[in-house]
XYZ file of C-alpha atoms in Angstrom:
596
model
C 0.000 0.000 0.000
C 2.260 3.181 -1.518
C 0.363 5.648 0.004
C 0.202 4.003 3.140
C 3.859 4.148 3.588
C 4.449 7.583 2.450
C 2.057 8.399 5.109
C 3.624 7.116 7.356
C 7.168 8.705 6.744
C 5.721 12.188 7.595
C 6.166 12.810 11.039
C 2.159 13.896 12.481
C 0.623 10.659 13.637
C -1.445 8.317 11.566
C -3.232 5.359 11.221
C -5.250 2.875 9.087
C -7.293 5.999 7.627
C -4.188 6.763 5.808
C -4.735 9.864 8.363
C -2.755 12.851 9.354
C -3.277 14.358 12.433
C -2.472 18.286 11.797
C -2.331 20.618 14.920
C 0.274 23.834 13.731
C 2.515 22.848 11.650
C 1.621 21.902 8.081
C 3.045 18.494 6.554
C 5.917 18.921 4.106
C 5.549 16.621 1.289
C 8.431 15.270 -1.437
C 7.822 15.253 -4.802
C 7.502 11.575 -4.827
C 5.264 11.281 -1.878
C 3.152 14.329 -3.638
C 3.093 11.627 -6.978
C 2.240 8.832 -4.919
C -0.930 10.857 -3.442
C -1.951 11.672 -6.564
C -1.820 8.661 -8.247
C -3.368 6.903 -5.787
C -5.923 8.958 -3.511
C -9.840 9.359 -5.020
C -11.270 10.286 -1.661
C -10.526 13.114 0.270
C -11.971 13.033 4.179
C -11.882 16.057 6.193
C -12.869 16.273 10.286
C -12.830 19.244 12.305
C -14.066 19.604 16.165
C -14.442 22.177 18.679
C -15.253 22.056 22.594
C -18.688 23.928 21.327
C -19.238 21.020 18.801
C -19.052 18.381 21.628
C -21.055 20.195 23.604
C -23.661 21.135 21.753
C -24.061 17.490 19.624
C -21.698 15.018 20.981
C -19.560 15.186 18.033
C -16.011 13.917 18.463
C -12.887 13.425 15.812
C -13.049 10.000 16.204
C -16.850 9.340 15.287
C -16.493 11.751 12.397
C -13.499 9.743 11.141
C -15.057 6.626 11.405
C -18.351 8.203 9.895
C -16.173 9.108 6.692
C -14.349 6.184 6.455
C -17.660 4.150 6.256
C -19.297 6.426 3.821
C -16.203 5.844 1.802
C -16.432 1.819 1.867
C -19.620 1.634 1.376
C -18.750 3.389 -1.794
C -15.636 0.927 -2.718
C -13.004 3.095 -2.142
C -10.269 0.911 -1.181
C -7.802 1.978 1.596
C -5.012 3.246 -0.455
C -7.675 5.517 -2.293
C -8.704 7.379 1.146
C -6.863 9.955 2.969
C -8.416 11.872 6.006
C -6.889 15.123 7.551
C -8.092 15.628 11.074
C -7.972 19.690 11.986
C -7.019 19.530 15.650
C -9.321 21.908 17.721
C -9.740 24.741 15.803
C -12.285 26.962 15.342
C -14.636 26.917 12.449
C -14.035 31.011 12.503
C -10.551 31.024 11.595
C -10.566 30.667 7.946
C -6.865 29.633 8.311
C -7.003 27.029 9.793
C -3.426 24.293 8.837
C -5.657 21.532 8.228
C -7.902 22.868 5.749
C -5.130 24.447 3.856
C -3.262 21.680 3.701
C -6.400 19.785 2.286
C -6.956 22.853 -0.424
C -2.989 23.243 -1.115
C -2.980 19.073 -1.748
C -6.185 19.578 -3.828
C -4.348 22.308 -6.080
C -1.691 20.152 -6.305
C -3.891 17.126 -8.045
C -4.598 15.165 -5.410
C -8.519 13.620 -5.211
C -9.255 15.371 -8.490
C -12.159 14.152 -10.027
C -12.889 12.559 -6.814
C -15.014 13.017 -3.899
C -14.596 14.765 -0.964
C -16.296 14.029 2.257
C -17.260 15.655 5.894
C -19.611 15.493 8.181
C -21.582 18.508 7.934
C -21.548 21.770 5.880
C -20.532 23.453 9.377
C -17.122 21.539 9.401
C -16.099 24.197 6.886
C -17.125 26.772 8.614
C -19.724 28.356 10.468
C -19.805 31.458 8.638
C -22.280 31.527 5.757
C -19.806 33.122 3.227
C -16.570 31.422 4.230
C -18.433 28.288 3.999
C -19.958 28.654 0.444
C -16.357 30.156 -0.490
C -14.430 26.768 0.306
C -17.127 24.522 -1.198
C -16.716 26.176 -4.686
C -12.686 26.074 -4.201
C -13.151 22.587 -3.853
C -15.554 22.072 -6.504
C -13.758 24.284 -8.906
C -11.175 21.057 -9.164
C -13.632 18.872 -10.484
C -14.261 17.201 -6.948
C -17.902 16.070 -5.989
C -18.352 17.428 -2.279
C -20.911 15.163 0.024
C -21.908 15.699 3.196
C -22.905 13.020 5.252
C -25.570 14.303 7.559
C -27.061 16.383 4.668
C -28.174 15.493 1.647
C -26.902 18.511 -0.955
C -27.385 18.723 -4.243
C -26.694 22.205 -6.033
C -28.855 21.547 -9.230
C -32.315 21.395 -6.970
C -33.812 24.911 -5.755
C -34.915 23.482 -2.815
C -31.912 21.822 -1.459
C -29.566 24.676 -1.999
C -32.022 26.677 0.101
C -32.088 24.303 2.822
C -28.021 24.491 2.638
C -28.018 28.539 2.894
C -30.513 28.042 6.174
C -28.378 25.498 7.406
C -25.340 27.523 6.975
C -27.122 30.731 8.270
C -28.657 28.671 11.365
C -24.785 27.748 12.415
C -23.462 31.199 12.126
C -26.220 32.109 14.417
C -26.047 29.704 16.785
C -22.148 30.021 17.109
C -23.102 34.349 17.582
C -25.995 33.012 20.080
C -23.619 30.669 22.222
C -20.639 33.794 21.991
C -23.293 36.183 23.410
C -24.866 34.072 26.357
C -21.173 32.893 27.586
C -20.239 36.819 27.905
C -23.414 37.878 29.428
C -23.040 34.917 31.866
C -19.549 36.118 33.020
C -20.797 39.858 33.336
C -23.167 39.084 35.724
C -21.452 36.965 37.945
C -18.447 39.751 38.296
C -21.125 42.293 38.752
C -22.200 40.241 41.650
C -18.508 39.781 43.322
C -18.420 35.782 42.035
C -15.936 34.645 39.743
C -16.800 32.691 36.669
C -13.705 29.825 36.972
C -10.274 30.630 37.716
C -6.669 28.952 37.280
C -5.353 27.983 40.829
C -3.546 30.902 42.491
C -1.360 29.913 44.803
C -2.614 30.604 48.888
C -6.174 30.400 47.595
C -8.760 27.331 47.396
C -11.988 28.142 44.801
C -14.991 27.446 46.440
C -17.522 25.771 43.627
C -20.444 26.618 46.338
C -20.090 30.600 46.441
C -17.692 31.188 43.697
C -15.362 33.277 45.796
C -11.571 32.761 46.448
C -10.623 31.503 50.089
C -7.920 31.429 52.259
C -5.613 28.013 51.995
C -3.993 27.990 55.303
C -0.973 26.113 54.709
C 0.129 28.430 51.078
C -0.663 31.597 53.308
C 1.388 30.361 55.715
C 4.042 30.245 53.051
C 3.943 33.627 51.562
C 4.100 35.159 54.384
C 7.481 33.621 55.018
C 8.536 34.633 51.443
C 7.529 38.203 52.824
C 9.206 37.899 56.181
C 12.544 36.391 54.586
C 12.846 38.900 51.121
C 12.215 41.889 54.223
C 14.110 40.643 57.009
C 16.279 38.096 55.657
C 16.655 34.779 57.512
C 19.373 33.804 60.425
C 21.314 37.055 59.161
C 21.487 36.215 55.639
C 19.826 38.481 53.521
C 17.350 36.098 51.056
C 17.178 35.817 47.334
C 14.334 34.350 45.225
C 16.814 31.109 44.528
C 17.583 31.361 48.144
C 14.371 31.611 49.289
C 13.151 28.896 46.910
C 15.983 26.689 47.862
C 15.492 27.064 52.185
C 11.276 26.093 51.623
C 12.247 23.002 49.516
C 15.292 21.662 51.995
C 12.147 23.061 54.864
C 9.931 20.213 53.421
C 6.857 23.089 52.119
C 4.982 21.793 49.357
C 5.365 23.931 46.166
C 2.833 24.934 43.927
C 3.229 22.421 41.480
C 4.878 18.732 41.327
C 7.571 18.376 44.102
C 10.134 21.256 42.682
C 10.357 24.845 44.056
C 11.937 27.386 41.620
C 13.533 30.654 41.707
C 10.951 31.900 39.059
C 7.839 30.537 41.146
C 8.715 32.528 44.276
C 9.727 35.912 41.995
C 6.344 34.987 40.018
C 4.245 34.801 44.196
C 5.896 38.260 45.647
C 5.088 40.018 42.340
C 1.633 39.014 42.457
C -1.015 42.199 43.313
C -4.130 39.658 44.405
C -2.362 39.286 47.863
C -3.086 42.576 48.668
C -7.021 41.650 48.555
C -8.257 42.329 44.667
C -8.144 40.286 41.753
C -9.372 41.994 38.618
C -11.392 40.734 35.739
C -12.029 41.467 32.581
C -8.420 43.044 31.366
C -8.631 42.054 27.579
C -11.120 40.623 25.759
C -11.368 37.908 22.480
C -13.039 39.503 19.793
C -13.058 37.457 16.325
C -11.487 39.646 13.207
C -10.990 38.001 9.663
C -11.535 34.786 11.636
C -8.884 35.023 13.646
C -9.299 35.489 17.493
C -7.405 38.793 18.687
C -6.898 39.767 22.526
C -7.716 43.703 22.703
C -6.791 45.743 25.861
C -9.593 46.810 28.169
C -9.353 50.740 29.961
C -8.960 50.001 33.574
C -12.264 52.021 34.421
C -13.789 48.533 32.359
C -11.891 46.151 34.332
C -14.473 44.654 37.647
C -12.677 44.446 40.847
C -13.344 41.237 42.660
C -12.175 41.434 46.933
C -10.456 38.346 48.006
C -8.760 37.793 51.437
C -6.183 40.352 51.902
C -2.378 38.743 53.404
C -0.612 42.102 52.860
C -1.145 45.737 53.113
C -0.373 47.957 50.249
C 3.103 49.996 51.789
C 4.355 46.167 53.144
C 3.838 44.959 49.269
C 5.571 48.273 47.585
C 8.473 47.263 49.959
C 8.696 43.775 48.968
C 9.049 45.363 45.039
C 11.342 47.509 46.115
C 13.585 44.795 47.440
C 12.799 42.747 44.280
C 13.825 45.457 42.202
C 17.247 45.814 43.907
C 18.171 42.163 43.966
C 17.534 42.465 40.208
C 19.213 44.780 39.371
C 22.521 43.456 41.605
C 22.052 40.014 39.692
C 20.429 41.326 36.226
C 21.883 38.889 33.103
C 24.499 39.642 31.642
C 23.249 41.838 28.186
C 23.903 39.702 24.735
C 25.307 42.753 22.641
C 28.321 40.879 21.563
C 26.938 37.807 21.139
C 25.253 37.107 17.466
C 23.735 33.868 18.198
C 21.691 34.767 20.493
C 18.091 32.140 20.661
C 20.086 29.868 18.443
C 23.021 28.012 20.937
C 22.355 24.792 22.806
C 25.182 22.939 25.003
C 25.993 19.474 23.569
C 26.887 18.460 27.185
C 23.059 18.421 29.068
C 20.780 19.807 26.075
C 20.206 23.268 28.022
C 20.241 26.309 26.373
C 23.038 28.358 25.948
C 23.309 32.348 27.098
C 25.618 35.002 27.785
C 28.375 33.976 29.987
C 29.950 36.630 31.555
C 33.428 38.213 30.531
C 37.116 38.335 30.880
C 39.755 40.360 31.191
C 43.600 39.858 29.492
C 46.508 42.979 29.805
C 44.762 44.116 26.170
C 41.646 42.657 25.657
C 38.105 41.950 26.904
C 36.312 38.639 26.030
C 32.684 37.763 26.319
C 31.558 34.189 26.647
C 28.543 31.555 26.150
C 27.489 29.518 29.033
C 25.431 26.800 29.156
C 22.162 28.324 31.537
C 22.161 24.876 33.553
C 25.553 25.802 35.232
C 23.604 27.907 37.552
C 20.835 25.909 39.613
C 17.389 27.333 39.474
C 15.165 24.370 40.676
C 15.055 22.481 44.159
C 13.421 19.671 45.626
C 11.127 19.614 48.236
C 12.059 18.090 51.747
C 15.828 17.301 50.113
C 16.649 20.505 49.351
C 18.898 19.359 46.653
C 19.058 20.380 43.020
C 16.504 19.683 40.453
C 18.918 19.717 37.944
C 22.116 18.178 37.219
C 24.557 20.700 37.140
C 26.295 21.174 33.638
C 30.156 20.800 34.102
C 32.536 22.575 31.199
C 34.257 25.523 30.166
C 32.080 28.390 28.304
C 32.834 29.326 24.654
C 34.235 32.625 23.392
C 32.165 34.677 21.415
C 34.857 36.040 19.387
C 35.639 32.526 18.407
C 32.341 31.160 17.981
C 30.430 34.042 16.478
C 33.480 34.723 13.453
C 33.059 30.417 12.845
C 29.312 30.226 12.114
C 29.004 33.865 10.507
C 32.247 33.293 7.754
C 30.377 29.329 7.692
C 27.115 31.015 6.407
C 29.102 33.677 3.858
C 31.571 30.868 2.103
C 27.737 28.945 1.900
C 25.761 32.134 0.171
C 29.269 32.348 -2.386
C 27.752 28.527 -4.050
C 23.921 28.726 -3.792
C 23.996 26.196 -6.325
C 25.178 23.757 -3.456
C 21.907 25.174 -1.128
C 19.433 24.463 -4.026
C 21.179 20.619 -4.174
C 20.518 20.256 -0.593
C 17.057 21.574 -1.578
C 16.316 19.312 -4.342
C 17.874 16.133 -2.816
C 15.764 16.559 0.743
C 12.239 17.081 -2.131
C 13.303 13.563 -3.753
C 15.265 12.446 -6.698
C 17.229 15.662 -8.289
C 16.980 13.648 -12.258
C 13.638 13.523 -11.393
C 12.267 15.945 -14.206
C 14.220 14.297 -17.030
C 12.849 10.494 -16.056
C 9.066 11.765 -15.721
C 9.789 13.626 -19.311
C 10.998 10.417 -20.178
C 8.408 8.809 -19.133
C 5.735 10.618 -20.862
C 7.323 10.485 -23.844
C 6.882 6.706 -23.501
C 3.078 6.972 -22.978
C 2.496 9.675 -25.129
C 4.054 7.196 -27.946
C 2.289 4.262 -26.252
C -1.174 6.139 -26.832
C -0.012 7.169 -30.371
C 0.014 3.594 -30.785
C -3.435 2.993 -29.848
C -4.973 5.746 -31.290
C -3.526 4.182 -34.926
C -4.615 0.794 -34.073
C -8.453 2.434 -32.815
C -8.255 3.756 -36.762
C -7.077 0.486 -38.426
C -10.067 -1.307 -36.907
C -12.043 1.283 -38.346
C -10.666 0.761 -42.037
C -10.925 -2.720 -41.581
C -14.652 -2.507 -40.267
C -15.154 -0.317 -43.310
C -13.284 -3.058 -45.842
C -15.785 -5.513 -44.112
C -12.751 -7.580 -43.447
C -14.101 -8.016 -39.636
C -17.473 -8.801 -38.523
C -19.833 -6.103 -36.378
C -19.099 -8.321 -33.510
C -15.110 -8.657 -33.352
C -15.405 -5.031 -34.096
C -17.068 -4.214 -31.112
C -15.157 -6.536 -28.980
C -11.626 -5.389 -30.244
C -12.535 -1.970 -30.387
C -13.635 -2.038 -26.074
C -10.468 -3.702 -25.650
C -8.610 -0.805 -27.106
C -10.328 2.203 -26.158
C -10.128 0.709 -22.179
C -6.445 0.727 -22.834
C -6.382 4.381 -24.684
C -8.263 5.115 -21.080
C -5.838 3.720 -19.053
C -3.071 4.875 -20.742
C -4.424 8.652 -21.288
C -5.237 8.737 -17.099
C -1.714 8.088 -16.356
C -0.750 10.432 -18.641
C -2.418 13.257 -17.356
C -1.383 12.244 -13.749
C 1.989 12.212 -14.571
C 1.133 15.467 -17.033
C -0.059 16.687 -13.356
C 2.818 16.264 -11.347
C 5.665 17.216 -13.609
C 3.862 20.627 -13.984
C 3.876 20.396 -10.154
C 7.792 19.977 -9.978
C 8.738 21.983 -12.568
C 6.874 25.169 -10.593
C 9.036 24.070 -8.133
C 12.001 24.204 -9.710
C 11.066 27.587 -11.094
C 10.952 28.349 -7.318
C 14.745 26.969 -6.715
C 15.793 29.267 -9.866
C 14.889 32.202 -8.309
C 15.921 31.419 -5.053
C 19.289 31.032 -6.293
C 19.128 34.232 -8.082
C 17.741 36.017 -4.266
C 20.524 34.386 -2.440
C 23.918 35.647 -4.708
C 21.906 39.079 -4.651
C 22.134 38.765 -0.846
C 25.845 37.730 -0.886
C 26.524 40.418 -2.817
C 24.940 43.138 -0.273
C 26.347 41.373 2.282
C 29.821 41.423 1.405
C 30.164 45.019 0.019
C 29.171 46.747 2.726
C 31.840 47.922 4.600
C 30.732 47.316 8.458
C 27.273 45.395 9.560
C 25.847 45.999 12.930
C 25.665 42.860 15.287
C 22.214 43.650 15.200
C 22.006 42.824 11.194
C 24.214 39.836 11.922
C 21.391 38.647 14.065
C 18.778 39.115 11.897
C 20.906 37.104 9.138
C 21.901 34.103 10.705
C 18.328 33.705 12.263
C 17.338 33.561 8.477
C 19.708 30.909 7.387
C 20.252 28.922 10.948
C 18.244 26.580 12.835
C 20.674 25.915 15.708
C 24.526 25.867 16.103
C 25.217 23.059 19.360
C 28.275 23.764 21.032
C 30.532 21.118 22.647
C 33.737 20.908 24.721
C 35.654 19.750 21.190
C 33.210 20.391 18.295
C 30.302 22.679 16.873
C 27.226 20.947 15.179
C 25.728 23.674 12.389
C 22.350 22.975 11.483
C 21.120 25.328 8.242
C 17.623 25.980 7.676
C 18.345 24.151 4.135
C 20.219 20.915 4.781
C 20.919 18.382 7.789
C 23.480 19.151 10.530
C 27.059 19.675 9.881
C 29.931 19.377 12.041
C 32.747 20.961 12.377
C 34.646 18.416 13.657
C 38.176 18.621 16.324
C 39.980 16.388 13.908
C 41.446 16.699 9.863
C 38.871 16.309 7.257
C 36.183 18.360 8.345
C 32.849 18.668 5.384
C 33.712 21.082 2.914
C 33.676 23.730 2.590
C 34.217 24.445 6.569
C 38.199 23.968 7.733
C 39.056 21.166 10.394
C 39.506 22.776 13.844
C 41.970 21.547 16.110
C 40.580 21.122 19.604
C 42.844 23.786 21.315
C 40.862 26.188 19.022
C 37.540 25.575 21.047
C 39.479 25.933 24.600
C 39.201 29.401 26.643
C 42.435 29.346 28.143
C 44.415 32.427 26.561
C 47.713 32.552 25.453
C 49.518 34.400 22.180
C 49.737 32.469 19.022
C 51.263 33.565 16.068
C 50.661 37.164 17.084
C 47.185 36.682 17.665
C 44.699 36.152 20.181
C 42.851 32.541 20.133
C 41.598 29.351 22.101
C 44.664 27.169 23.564
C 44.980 24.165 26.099
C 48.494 24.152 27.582
């Protein structure tokens, strides 16, 4: 089953369905795989739920998936012929939705053409009237026969395309009605000092009975130590957040969550306002524009103002901030001015990210440094005390080692796009592929040249009366079921070499973009870091730094590494291992990496 397995080489989960399972990120597809679908897929399944949906009917992904699948058998499709995308909780307002484009990009693409295509309802498009109508006549544009199957539609009959449009309208409404009643629901219960649902807070308990926040004991307890110690210190020691979080683990006081207490948890608690009696409500609110759901800002005069019980008075919290604000600013991060891969470094040694590291100082020079972030201990466990995470044990890297490596990596690269593009084209599939499809169909086109000559000599020799009415007719169904034959695969493979050639268009002028860039690039006389930073994020996916090697992973090829040892990929030089060190000592008149 071809299909089958090309399914299953794309990483989004599937099963017998020939299914894929999209949630944000849309499936890339290979040229071959893209063939395979269209040679072989006739039905095209689609399945869309929301919490509303379940709600209001009881739908769920899987009984719409098994609903389509049926329809499909009991239509003989075969399993290689049916392919079901599954859109993973998204609303039927967001006309963008990955799923459905996915579905309408295969479509363009060839895939199901001349086909059916199959979902529950005419609200699994959308519940907007107009979006709704607008997909079905993309779809149907391609030659593809949409059915629904809990509503019989046909477009030719007056009185079944009006009972679509008042379907249609009905779900708009009802999606409007549902929108409506939830926010007046809310209102109310603010107006009236309840709140509708809340996330845990921590030194609360939500009572379900009178919809109010009350006092947890224990977690009061606990803040008001965090208070006491950021004020007061502890046993003479003036307390930290990492301090603080470390003395309540080793102390045996449950954390918020799971068994850890972190630096960030106890920072996150003393900033909090709602300890000072007040929670407010009603901040932003989701408002649906173009489909898309959009957070807009509330004025504060807007915002209702629910009393809670009150563990701090207003000067006691603006001192805690103020002490906050001070320890901050002693132990701020280190800025990442001169560091140009910043978001993009990982340490090979634990997996942790990597950051600004700090400085040093020679008789000349100043040098900055990575660090991997899990050399510093942010996390401890409760009742032990002891750290969450294993500490990360290694020297930090140099940025003025590090950052010239990877940027002069990515410049020699942008010199030979060419090389990029082969990358490109040997990740899609077969680079020769154009020339064997042309190839190919050549063959068939010949092949059905063939038949079409033979379809005329049975004519001539039905004319001649050298065959009878009856051999006619049977040779003559023989050979127009192969014409058939021959003339679909030819316009499937007609299909899919237009398909690849657009995409090698694509590679042409990507080629022609990138020695454009090079040449901007390397003219200009000085580029801020800042530009530097904005280039590599284009071309890098992550650089992984190690004690005696870098790992360079492009945005258009696998990983490379740049290896401690002779023979390093081209077009990167071998480094010798005392280059990566951050011991400093004067080679050759300059300053680099050496182990003594």
């Amino acid at each position: 089953m071809l299909v089958k397995k090309i399914v299953d080489s794309i990483p989004t989960e599937v099963n017998k369905y020939n299914r894929f399972n999209i949630d944000k990120d849309i499936p890339k597809l290979t040229t071959e795989e893209l063939t395979a679908l269209v040679e072989h897929v006739r039905l095209i399944g689609y399945a869309r739920v929301s919490t509303v949906d379940q709600a209001e009917r009881g739908w769920s992904l899987e009984s719409q998936i098994e609903s389509i699948y049926s329809k499909a058998k009991e239509e003989g499709f075969q399993d290689q012929q049916i392919l079901i995308v599954v859109e993973m909780g998204k609303s039927g307002d967001d006309p963008d939705r990955p799923a459905l484009n996915f579905v309408l990009g295969l479509i363009k693409d060839g895939v199901g053409n001349g086909g059916k295509f199959v979902c529950l309802h005419p609200d699994r498009f959308s519940r907007s009237f107009f979006q709704g109508m607008s997909i079905y006549y993309e779809i149907t544009n391609y030659g593809i026969d949409v059915n629904y199957i809990e509503f019989d539609y046909d477009p030719d009959n007056p009185e079944s395309a009006l009972m679509y449009n008042i379907h249609m309208s009905i779900a708009q409404y009802n999606k409007s009605k549902i929108l409506a009643n939830s926010k007046r629901g809310r209102r109310q219960k603010l107006k009236s000092g309840e709140i509708p649902g809340i996330r845990k807070i921590f030194g609360y308990d939500f009572d379900k009975e009178t919809d109010k926040l009350v006092e947890n004991p224990e977690e009061k307890e606990i803040y008001q130590l965090m208070v006491d110690w950021i004020l007061n210190g502890k046993d003479g020691r003036e307390m930290t957040c990492s301090k603080i979080a470390k003395e309540l683990a080793k102390l045996g006081y449950k954390p918020p969550e799971s068994n850890v207490w972190y630096q960030t948890t106890v920072s996150r608690v003393l900033r909090c306002e709602t300890y000072k009696g007040f929670i407010y409500f009603g901040k932003s609110e989701i408002i649906q524009k173009n489909g898309k759901k959009v957070e807009i800002e509330k004025p504060k005069e807007e915002w209702f103002k629910i009393p809670v019980p009150a563990y701090i008075d207003e000067p006691t919290w603006n001192r805690v901030q103020e002490e906050l604000d001070k320890r901050e600013k002693r132990h701020r991060g280190r800025p990442s001015m001169h560091h140009l891969l910043k978001g993009l470094v990982r340490c090979g040694r634990c997996g942790a990210s990597v950051a600004s590291g700090g400085h040093s100082f020679t008789k000349n020079n100043k040098y900055y440094y990575y660090a991997c972030t899990r050399k510093s201990t942010k996390g401890w466990v409760q009742k032990t005390g002891e750290s969450y995470y294993q500490r990360c044990k290694g020297s930090n890297w140099r940025t003025d080692i590090i950052d010239p490596l990877i940027w002069n990596w990515v410049i020699d690269h942008l010199k030979e796009p060419e090389k990029i593009i082969q990358t490109f084209l040997e990740k899609q599939g077969n680079p020769h592929e154009i020339q064997e499809m042309q190839d190919k169909l050549s063959r068939l086109q010949s092949t059905l040249k063939d038949r079409e000559g033979e379809k005329e000599r049975l004519i001539f020799m039905f004319q001649k009366k050298w065959i009878t009415p009856e051999e006619m007719n049977r040779k003559m169904e023989d050979v127009m079921k192969e014409i058939m034959e021959v003339q679909e695969e030819v316009d499937l493979l007609q299909n899919s070499l237009n398909n690849l050639l657009k995409e090698f268009d694509s590679f042409e002028l990507l080629k022609s973009k990138l020695r454009q860039f090079y040449k901007y690039v390397t003219k200009q006389e000085h580029l801020t870091d800042q530009l530097k930073r904005e280039i590599l994020g284009i071309f890098i996916n992550r650089v992984i730094l190690y004690d005696d090697k870098v790992e360079i992973y492009a945005k258009w090829g696998e990983g490379l590494k740049v290896m401690n040892e002779s023979g390093a990929p081209d077009p990167v030089q071998a480094i010798d291992q005392k280059f990566l060190s951050n011991r400093h000592r004067n080679y050759k008149s300059s300053q680099i990496h050496g182990r003594q």
